[in-house]
Coordinates of C-alpha atoms and ligand atoms in Angstrom, one line a residue:
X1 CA 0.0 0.0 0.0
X2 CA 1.0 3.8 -0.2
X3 CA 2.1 5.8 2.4
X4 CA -0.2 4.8 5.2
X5 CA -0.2 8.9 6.7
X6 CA -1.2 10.3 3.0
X7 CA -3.7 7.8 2.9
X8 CA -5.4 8.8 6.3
X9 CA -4.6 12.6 5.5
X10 CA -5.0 12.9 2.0
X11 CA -7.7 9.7 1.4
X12 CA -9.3 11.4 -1.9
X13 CA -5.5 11.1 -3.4
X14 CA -6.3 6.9 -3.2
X15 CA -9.8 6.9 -3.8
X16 CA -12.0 5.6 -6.6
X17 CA -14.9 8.2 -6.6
X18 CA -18.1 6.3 -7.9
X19 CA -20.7 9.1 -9.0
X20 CA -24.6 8.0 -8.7
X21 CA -27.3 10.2 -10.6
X22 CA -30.1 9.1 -7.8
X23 CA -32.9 9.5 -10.1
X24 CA -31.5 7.1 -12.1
X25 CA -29.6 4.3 -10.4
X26 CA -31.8 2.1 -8.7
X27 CA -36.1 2.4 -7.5
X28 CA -36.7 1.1 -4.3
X29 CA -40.2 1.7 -4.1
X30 CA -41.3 1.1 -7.7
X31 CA -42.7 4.5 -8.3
X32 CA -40.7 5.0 -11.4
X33 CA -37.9 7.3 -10.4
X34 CA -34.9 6.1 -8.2
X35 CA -34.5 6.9 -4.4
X36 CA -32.4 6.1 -1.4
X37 CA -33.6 2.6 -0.4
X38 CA -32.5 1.7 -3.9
X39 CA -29.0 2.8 -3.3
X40 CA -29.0 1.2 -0.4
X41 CA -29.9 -2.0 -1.3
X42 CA -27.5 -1.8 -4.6
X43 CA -24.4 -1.2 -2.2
X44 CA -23.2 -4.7 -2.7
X45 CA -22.5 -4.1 -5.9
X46 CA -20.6 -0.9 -5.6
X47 CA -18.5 -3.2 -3.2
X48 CA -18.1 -6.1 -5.5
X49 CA -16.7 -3.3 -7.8
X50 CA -13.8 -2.3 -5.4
X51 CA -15.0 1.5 -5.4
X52 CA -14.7 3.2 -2.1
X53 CA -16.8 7.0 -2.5
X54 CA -19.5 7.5 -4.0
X55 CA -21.3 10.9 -5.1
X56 CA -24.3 11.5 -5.1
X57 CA -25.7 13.8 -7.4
X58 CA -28.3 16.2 -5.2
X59 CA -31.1 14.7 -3.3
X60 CA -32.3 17.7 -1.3
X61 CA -35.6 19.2 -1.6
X62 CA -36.1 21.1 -5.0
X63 CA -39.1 21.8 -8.0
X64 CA -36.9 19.9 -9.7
X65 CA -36.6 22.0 -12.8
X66 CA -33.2 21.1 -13.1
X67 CA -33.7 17.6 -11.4
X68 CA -32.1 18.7 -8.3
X69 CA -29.7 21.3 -9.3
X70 CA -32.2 23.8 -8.3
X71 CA -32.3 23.6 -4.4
X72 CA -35.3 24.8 -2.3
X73 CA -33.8 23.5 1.1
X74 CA -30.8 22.4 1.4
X75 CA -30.9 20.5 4.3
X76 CA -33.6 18.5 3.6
X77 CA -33.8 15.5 1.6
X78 CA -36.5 15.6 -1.1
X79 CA -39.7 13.3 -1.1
X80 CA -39.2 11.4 -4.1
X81 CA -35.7 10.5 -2.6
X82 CA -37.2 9.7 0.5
X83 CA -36.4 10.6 3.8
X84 CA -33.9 11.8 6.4
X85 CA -33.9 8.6 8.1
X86 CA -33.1 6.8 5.1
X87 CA -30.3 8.7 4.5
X88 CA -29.0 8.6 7.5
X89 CA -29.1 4.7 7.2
X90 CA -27.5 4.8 3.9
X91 CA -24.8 7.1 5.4
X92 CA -24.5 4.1 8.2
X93 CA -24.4 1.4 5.2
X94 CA -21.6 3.1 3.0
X95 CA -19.4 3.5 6.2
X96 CA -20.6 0.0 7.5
X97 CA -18.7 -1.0 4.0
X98 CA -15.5 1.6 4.4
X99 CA -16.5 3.6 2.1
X100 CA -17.1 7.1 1.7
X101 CA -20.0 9.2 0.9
X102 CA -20.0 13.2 -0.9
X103 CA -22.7 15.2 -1.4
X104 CA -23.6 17.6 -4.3
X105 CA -23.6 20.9 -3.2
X106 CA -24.9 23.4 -5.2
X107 CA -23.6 27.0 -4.1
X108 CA -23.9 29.0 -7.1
X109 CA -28.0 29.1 -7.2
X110 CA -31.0 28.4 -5.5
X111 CA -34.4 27.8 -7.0
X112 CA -36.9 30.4 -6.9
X113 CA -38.8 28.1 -4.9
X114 CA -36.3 28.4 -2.0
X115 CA -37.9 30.4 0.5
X116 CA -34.9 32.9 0.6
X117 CA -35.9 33.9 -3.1
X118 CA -39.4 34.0 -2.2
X119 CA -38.9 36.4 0.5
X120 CA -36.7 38.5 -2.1
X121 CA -38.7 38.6 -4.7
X122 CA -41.8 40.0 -2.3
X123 CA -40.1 43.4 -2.9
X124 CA -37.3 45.9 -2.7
X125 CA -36.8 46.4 1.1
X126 CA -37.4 42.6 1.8
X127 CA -35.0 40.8 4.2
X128 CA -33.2 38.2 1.5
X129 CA -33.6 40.8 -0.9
X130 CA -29.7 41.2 -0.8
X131 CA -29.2 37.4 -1.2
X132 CA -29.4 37.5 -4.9
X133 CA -28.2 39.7 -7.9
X134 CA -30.6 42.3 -8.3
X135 CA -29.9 45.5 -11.4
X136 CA -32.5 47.9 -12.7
X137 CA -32.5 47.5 -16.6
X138 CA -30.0 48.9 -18.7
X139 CA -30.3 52.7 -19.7
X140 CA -33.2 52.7 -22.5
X141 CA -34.3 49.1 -20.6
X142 CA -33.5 45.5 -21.2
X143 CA -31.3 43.5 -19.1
X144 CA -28.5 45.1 -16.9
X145 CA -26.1 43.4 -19.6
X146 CA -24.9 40.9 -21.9
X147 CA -24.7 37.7 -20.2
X148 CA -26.7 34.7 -22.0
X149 CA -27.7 31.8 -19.3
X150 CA -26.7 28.2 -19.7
X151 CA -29.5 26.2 -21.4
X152 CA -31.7 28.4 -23.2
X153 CA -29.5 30.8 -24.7
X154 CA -31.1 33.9 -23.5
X155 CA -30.1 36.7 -21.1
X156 CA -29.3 35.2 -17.7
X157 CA -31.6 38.1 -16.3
X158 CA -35.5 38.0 -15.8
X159 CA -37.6 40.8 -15.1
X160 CA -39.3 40.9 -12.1
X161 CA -42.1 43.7 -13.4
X162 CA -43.3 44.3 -9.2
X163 CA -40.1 45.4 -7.9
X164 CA -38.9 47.2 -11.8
X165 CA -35.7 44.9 -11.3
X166 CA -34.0 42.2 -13.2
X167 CA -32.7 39.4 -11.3
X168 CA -29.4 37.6 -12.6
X169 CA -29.7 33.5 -13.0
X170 CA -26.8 31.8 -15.3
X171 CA -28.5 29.2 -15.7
X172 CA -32.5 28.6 -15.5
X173 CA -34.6 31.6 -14.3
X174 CA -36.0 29.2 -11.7
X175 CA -32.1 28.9 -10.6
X176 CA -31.3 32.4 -9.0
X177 CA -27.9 33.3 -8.9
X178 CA -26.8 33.7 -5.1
X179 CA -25.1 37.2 -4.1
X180 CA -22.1 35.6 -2.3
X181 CA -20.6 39.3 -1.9
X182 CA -23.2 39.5 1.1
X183 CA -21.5 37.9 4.0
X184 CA -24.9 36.9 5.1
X185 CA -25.2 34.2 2.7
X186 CA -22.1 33.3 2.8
X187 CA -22.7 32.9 6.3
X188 CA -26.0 31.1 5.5
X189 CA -24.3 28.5 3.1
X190 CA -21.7 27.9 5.5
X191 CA -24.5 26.5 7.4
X192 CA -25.3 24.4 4.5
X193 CA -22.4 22.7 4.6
X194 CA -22.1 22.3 8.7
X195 CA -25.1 20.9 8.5
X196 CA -23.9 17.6 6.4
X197 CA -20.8 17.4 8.4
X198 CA -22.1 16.9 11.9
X199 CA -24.2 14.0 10.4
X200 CA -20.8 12.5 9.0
X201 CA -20.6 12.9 5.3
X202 CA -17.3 12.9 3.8
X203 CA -17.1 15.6 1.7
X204 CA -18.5 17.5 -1.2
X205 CA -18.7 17.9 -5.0
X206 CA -19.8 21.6 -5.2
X207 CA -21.0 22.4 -8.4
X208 CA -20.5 25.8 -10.9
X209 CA -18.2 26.9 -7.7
X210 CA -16.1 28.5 -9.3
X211 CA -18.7 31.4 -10.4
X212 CA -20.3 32.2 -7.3
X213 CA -17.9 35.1 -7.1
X214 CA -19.2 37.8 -9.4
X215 CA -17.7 41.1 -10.6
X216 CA -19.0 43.7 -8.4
X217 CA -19.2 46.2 -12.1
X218 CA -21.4 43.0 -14.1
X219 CA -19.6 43.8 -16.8
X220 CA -20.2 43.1 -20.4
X221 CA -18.8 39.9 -21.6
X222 CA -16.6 40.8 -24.4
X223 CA -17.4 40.3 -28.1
X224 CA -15.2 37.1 -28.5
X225 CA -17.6 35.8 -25.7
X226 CA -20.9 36.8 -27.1
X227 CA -23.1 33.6 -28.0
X228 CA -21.1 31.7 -25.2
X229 CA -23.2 30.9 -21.6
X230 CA -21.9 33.6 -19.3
X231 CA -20.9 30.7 -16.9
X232 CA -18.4 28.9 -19.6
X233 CA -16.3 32.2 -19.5
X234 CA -16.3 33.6 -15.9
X235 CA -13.3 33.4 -13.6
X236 CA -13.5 36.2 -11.0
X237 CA -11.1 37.1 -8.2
X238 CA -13.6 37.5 -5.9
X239 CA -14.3 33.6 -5.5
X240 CA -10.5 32.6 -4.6
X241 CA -11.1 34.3 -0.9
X242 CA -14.4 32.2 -0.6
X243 CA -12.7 29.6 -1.7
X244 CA -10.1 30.1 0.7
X245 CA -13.0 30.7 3.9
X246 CA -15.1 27.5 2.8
X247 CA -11.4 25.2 2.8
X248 CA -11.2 26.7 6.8
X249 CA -14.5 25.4 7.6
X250 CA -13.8 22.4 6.2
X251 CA -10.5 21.9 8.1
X252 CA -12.0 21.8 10.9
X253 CA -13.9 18.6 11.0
X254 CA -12.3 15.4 12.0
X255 CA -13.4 13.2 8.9
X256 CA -10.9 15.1 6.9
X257 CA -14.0 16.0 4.1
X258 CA -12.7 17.1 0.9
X259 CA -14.8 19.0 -1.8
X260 CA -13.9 18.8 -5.1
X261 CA -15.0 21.4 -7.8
X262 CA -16.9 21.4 -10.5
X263 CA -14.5 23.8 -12.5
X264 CA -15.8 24.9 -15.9
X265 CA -12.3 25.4 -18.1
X266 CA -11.5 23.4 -21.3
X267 CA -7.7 24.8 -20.1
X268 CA -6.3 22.3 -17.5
X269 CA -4.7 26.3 -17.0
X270 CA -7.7 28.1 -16.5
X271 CA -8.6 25.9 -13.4
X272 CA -6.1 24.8 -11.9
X273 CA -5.8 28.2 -9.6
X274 CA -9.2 27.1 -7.7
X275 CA -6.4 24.6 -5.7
X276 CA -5.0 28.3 -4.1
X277 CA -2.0 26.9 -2.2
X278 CA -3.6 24.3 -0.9
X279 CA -6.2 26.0 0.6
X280 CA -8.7 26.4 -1.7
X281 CA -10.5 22.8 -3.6
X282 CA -9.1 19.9 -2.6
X283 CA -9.6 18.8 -6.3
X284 CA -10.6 19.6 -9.3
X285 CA -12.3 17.9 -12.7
X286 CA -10.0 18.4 -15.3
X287 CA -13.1 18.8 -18.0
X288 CA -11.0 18.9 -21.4
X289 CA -10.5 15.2 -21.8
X290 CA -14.9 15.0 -21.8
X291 CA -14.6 17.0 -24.8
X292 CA -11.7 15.4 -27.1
X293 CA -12.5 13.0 -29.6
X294 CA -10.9 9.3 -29.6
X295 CA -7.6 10.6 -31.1
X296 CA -4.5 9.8 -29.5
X297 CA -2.6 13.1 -30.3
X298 CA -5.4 14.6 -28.6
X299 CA -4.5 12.9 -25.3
X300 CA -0.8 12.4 -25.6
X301 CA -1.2 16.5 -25.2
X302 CA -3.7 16.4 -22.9
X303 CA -2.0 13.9 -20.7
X304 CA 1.2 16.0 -20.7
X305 CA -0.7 19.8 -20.0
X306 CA -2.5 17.8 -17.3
X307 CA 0.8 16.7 -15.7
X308 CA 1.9 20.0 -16.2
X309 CA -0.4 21.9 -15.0
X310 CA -0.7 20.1 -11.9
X311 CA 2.8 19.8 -11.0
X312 CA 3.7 23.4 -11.7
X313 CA 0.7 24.1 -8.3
X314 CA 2.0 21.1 -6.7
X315 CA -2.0 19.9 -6.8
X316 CA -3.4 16.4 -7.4
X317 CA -5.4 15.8 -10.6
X318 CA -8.6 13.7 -11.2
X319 CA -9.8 12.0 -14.2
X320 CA -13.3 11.5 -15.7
X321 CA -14.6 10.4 -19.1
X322 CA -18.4 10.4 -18.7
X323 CA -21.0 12.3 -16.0
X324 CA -24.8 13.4 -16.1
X325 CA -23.8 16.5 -18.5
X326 CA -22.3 15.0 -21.3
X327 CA -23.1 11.6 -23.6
X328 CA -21.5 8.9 -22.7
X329 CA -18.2 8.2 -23.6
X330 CA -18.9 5.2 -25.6
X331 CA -21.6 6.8 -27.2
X332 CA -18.8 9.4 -28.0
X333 CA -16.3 7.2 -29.0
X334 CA -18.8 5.8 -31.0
X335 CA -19.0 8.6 -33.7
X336 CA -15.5 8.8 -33.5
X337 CA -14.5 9.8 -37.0
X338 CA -17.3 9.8 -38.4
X339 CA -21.4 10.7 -36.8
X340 CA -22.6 8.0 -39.3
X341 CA -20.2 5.5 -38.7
X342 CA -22.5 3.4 -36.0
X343 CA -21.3 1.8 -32.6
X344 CA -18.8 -1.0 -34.6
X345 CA -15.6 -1.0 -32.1
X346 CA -17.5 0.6 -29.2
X347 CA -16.9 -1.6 -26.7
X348 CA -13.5 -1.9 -27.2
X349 CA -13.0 1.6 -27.2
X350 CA -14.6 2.2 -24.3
X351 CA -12.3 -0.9 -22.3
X352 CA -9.7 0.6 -23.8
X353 CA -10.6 4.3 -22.6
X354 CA -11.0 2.3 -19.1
X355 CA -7.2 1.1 -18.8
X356 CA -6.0 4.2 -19.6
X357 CA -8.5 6.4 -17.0
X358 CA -7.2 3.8 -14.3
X359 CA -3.0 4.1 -15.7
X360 CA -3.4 7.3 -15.3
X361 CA -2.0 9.8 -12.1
X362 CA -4.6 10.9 -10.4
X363 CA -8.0 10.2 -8.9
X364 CA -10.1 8.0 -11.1
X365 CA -14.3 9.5 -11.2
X366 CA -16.6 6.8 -12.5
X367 CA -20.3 7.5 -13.9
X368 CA -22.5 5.0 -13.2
X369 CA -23.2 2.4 -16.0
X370 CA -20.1 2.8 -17.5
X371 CA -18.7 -0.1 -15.8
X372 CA -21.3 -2.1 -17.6
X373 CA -20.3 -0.3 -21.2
X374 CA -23.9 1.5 -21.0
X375 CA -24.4 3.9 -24.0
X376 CA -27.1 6.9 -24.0
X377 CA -30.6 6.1 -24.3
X378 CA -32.2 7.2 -27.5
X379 CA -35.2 9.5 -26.3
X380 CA -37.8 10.0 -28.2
X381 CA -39.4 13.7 -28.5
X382 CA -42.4 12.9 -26.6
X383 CA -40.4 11.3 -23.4
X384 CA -37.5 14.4 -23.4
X385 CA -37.5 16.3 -20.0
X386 CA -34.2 18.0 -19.5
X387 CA -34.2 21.8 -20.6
X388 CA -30.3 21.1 -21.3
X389 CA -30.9 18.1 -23.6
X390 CA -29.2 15.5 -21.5
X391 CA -31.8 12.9 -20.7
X392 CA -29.3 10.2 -22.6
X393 CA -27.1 9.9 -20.8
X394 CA -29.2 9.6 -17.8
X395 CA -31.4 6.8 -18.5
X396 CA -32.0 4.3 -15.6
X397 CA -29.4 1.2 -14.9
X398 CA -30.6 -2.1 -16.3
X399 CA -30.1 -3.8 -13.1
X400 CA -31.5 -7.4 -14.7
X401 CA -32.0 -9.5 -18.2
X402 CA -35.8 -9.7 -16.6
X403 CA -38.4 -7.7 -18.1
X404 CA -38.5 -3.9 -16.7
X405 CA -35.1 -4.8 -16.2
X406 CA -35.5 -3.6 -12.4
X407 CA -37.6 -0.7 -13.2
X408 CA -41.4 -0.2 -13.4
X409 CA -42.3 2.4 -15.7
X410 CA -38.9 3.8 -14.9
X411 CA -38.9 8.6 -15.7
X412 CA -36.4 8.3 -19.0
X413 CA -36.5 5.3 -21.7
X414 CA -33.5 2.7 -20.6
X415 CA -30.9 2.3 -22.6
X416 CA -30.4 0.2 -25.7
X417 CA -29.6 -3.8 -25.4
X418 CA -30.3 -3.3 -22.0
X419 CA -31.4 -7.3 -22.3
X420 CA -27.8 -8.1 -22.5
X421 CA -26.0 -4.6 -20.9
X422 CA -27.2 -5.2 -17.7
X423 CA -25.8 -5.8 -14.6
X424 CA -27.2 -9.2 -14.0
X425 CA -25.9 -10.8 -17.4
X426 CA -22.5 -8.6 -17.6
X427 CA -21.4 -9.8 -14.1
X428 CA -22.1 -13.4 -15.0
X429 CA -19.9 -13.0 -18.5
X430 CA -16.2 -12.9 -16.9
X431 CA -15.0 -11.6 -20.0
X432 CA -17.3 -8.7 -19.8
X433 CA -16.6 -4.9 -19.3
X434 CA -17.9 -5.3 -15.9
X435 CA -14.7 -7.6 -14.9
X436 CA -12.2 -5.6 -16.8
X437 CA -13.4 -2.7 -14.2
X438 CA -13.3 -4.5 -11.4
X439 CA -9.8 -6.0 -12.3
X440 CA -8.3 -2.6 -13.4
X441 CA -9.5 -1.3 -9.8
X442 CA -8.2 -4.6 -7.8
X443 CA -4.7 -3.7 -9.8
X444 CA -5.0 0.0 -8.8
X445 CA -5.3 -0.6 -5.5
X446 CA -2.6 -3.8 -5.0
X447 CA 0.0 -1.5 -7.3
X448 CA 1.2 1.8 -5.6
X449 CA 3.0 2.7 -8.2
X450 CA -0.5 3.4 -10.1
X451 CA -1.5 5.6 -7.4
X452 CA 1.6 7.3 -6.7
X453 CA 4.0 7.0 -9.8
X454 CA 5.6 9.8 -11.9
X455 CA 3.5 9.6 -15.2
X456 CA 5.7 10.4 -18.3
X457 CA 4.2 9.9 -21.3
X458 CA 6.8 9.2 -24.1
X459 CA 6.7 8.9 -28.1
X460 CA 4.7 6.2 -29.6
X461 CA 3.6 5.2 -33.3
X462 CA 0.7 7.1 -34.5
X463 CA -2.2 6.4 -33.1
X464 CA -1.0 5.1 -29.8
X465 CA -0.8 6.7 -26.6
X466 CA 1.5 5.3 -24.0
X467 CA 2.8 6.5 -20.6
X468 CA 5.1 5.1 -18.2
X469 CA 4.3 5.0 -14.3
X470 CA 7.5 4.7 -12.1
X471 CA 8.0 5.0 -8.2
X472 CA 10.9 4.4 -6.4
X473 CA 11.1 1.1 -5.2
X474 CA 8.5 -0.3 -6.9
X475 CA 8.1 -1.9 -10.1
X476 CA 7.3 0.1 -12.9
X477 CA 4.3 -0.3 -15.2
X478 CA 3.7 1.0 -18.9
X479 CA 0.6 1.5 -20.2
X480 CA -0.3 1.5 -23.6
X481 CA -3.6 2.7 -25.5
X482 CA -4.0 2.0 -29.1
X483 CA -7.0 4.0 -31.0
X484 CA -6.7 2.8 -34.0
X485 CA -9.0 0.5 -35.7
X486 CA -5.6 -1.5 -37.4
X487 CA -3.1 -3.3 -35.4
X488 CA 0.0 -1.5 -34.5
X489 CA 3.5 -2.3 -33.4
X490 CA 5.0 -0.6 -30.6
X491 CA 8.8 -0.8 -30.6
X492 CA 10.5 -1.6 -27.4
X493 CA 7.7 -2.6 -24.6
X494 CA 8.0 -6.0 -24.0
X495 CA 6.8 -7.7 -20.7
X496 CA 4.3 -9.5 -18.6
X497 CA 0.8 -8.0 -19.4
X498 CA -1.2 -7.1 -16.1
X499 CA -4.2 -5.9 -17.8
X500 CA -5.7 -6.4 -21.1
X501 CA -8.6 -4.4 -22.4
X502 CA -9.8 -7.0 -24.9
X503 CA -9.5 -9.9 -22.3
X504 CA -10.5 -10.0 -18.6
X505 CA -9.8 -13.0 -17.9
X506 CA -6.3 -13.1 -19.2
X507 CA -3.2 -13.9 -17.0
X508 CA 0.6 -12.9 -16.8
X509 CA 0.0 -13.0 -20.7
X510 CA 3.4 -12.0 -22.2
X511 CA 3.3 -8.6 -24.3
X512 CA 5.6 -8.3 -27.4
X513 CA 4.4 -5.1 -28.7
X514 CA 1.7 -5.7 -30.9
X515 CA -1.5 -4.4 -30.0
X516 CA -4.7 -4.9 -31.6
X517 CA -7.1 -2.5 -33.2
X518 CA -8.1 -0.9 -30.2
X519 CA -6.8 -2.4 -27.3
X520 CA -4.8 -1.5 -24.5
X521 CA -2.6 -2.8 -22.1
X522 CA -1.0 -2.4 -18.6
X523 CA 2.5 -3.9 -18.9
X524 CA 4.7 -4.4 -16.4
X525 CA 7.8 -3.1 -18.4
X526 CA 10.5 -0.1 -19.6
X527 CA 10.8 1.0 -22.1
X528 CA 14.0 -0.5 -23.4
X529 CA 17.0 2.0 -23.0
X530 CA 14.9 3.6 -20.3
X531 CA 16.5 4.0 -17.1
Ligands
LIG601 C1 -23.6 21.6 -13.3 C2 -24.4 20.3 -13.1 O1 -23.6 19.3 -13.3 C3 -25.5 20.4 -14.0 O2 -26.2 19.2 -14.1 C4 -26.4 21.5 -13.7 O3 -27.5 21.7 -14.6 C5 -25.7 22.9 -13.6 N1 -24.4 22.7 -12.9 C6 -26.4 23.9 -12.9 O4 -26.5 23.6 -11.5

């Protein structure tokens, strides 16, 4: 194992964060949409896995207009979820199992059904008035200024015709921006957060946090920006000192919670200043890998800027292919060259994507299904709900080969070949994807130097994308990813294979440098003439 004091101090650096989208992972109570008691009683598999946090997307009380992201208390847990006690006893299961639990916290916005907004929007002297962004309209009227919102690519101001003011929301107008330059909310969020802690949880995933500091003038965004979501440019100042205050509180509980950040920058550059000096985020997603195509110069680059960037703050990284905001990576691999090409190769691109995401430094963030090779759900028109158009990727987990597999009537359409993609069938296959995850996470956390190793990537044949992990003391491992669709030849790595994509079930295989269309491999090998 690594060093036993960075584990205790520094646990997020080991851990294998397991993200679960509640609506959509498991319905205990058959009503269609899934809840608590469902992740409860799906832990074993989450065990079976060999993940140890998991993240739950929010479950606190909320109109729901953006399924959760729109809180109206946050320290309540929201009916269709079920209730406090029942997360309180799922809190108690996930630690029963060592394993940690984060919340979603959502500090940027409220909904306008939050009884803070309520009171604000009752009129100018109100007491919460000063809890969001309020601006009279711009001279000659219309909104305060240029900013378009997330989804609906309109201003991110809505008139509020009692009062004569707008009112500032970067994403939905039922999502109210919160004015974090009034020390009373921050004081009021800080709450928030308090309130989780004393009942144990482990930490947070806060999401759009790096845009809750505004700038005090609202200024227009510039031309280059225009047509962009206000939030996809933002990076304020003001936010590092919050930052800074919300890391002190967090300090100060005994479970050691870390929050990681959901930081909006397709420049590993651009966010890795939200870790401060270590006193701001903990971590950070590093989002510009969710948007680059299956091309290996793409990630050979990407690989290296990440290591870069990282080391140059002395911060850790974290890697993610697929969440609740994007298709699927499979799906995106999938119309990798070519939007008509169909799904031939998916699979193994998406095994192959695997090895790499656990070869890589830095924490590995799984989104449910992936581990079972899910792709998006086709949604028909009529069955679309999401005002952001990402319903596919959030279709319900085929738990079983039986009809309804799990689900009655589930809220989204589940994914195709969920008759054979399903938990049930893929777990009894040992040469399915659902083994090759479970294997790549036994070998991440039997081989330090996985966790802890330098990662250097070096030159490989077209097409190829290959780093080497090396510790001191320990063994060193190479890893090697081939996206092409034609075998390749990769001079110089020769060894005993620890992981293949393409087989499961294969053992101390020896590796002579040829790899298959699309396959990858964890080696345990130099590079000949390396050191
Ligand atoms: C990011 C979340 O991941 C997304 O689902 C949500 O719609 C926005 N933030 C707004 O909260």
């Amino acid at each position: 194992m690594g060093d036993p004091k960075r584990s205790e101090e520094r646990w997020w650096e080991d851990a294998i964060v397991y993200q679960i989208y509640p609506r959509s992972f498991a319905d205990g109570n058959g009503d269609g949409v899934g809840d608590l008691a469902g992740i409860r009683g799906h832990l074993d598999h989450l065990a079976w896995l060999g993940v140890d946090t998991i993240w739950l997307s929010p479950i606190f009380t909320s109109p729901m207009a953006d399924f959760g992201y729109d809180v109206a208390d946050y320290c309540a847990i929201d009916p269709v979820f079920g209730t406090m006690a029942d997360f309180d006893a799922l809190l108690d299961d996930v630690h029963a199992r060592d394993m940690r639990l984060l919340l979603d916290w959502v500090p940027n916005h409220t909904s306008s059904e939050h009884p803070w907004f309520r009171d604000a929007i009752s009129g100018r002297d109100a007491a919460h008035r000063d809890f969001y962004i309020w601006r009279d309209p711009a001279p000659g009227g219309g909104p305060p200024n240029n900013w378009e919102d997330a989804f609906l690519q309109k201003p991110a101001w809505t008139f509020d015709a009692a009062s004569g003011q707008y009112y500032l929301h970067l994403f939905l107008p039922g999502q109210p921006d919160l004015n974090w330059a009034n020390p009373a909310v921050e004081s009021a969020m800080h709450d928030t957060l308090r309130f989780w802690l004393d009942r144990g949880v482990d930490g947070f995933r806060a999401d759009v946090i790096y845009a809750i500091g505004k700038d005090p003038a609202l200024a227009d965004d510039p031309p280059e920006f225009v047509g962009l979501p206000h939030c996809a440019v933002q990076h304020e100042p003001a936010t590092h000192p919050l930052l800074r205050r919300i890391r002190t509180l967090l300090d100060t509980y005994p479970q050691r919670p870390m929050m990681i950040g959901e930081v909006v920058a397709l420049d590993v550059d651009v966010m890795v200043p939200y870790f401060g000096d270590d006193d701001e985020l903990h971590l950070n997603f590093n989002f510009a890998p969710t948007y680059m195509p299956w091309d290996a110069t793409f990630w050979h680059d990407a690989i290296i800027a990440a290591e870069h960037a990282h080391r140059r703050v002395d911060a850790w990284p974290t890697w993610v292919l697929s969440n609740h905001d994007i298709p699927r990576h499979r799906t995106r691999y999938a119309q990798w060259p070519n939007p008509e090409v169909d799904t031939t190769g998916s699979e193994e691109r998406a095994r192959a994507a695997a090895v790499m995401l656990f070869g890589l430094r830095g924490t590995p963030f799984l989104y449910q299904g992936e581990e079972i090779g899910l792709e998006d759900a086709d949604i028909p028109a009529e069955r679309v709900v999401d005002p952001g158009g990402r319903d596919g990727c959030r279709a319900p987990i085929p738990w079983t080969a039986a009809p309804g597999h799990g689900w009655v009537d589930p809220w989204l359409p589940l994914p195709q070949h969920a008759g054979i993609r399903n938990v049930a069938s893929t777990i009894e296959d040992p040469s399915s994807i659902v083994h090759l995850y479970r294997r790549l996470i036994d070998l991440r956390h039997d081989e330090v130097v996985l966790r802890d190793g330098a990662c250097d990537v070096f030159d490989t044949p077209d097409g190829v994308v290959g780093f080497r992990r090396t510790l001191k003391g320990h063994r060193s491992v190479t890893v090697l990813v081939s996206m092409n669709d034609v075998p390749t030849v990769v001079e110089g790595v020769e060894g005993t294979v620890l992981v293949d994509s393409l087989d499961a079930t294969a053992d101390a295989t020896g590796f002579d440098g040829r790899l298959g269309p699309r396959q990858a491999v964890i080696v345990e090998a130099s590079p000949v003439g390396a050191g």
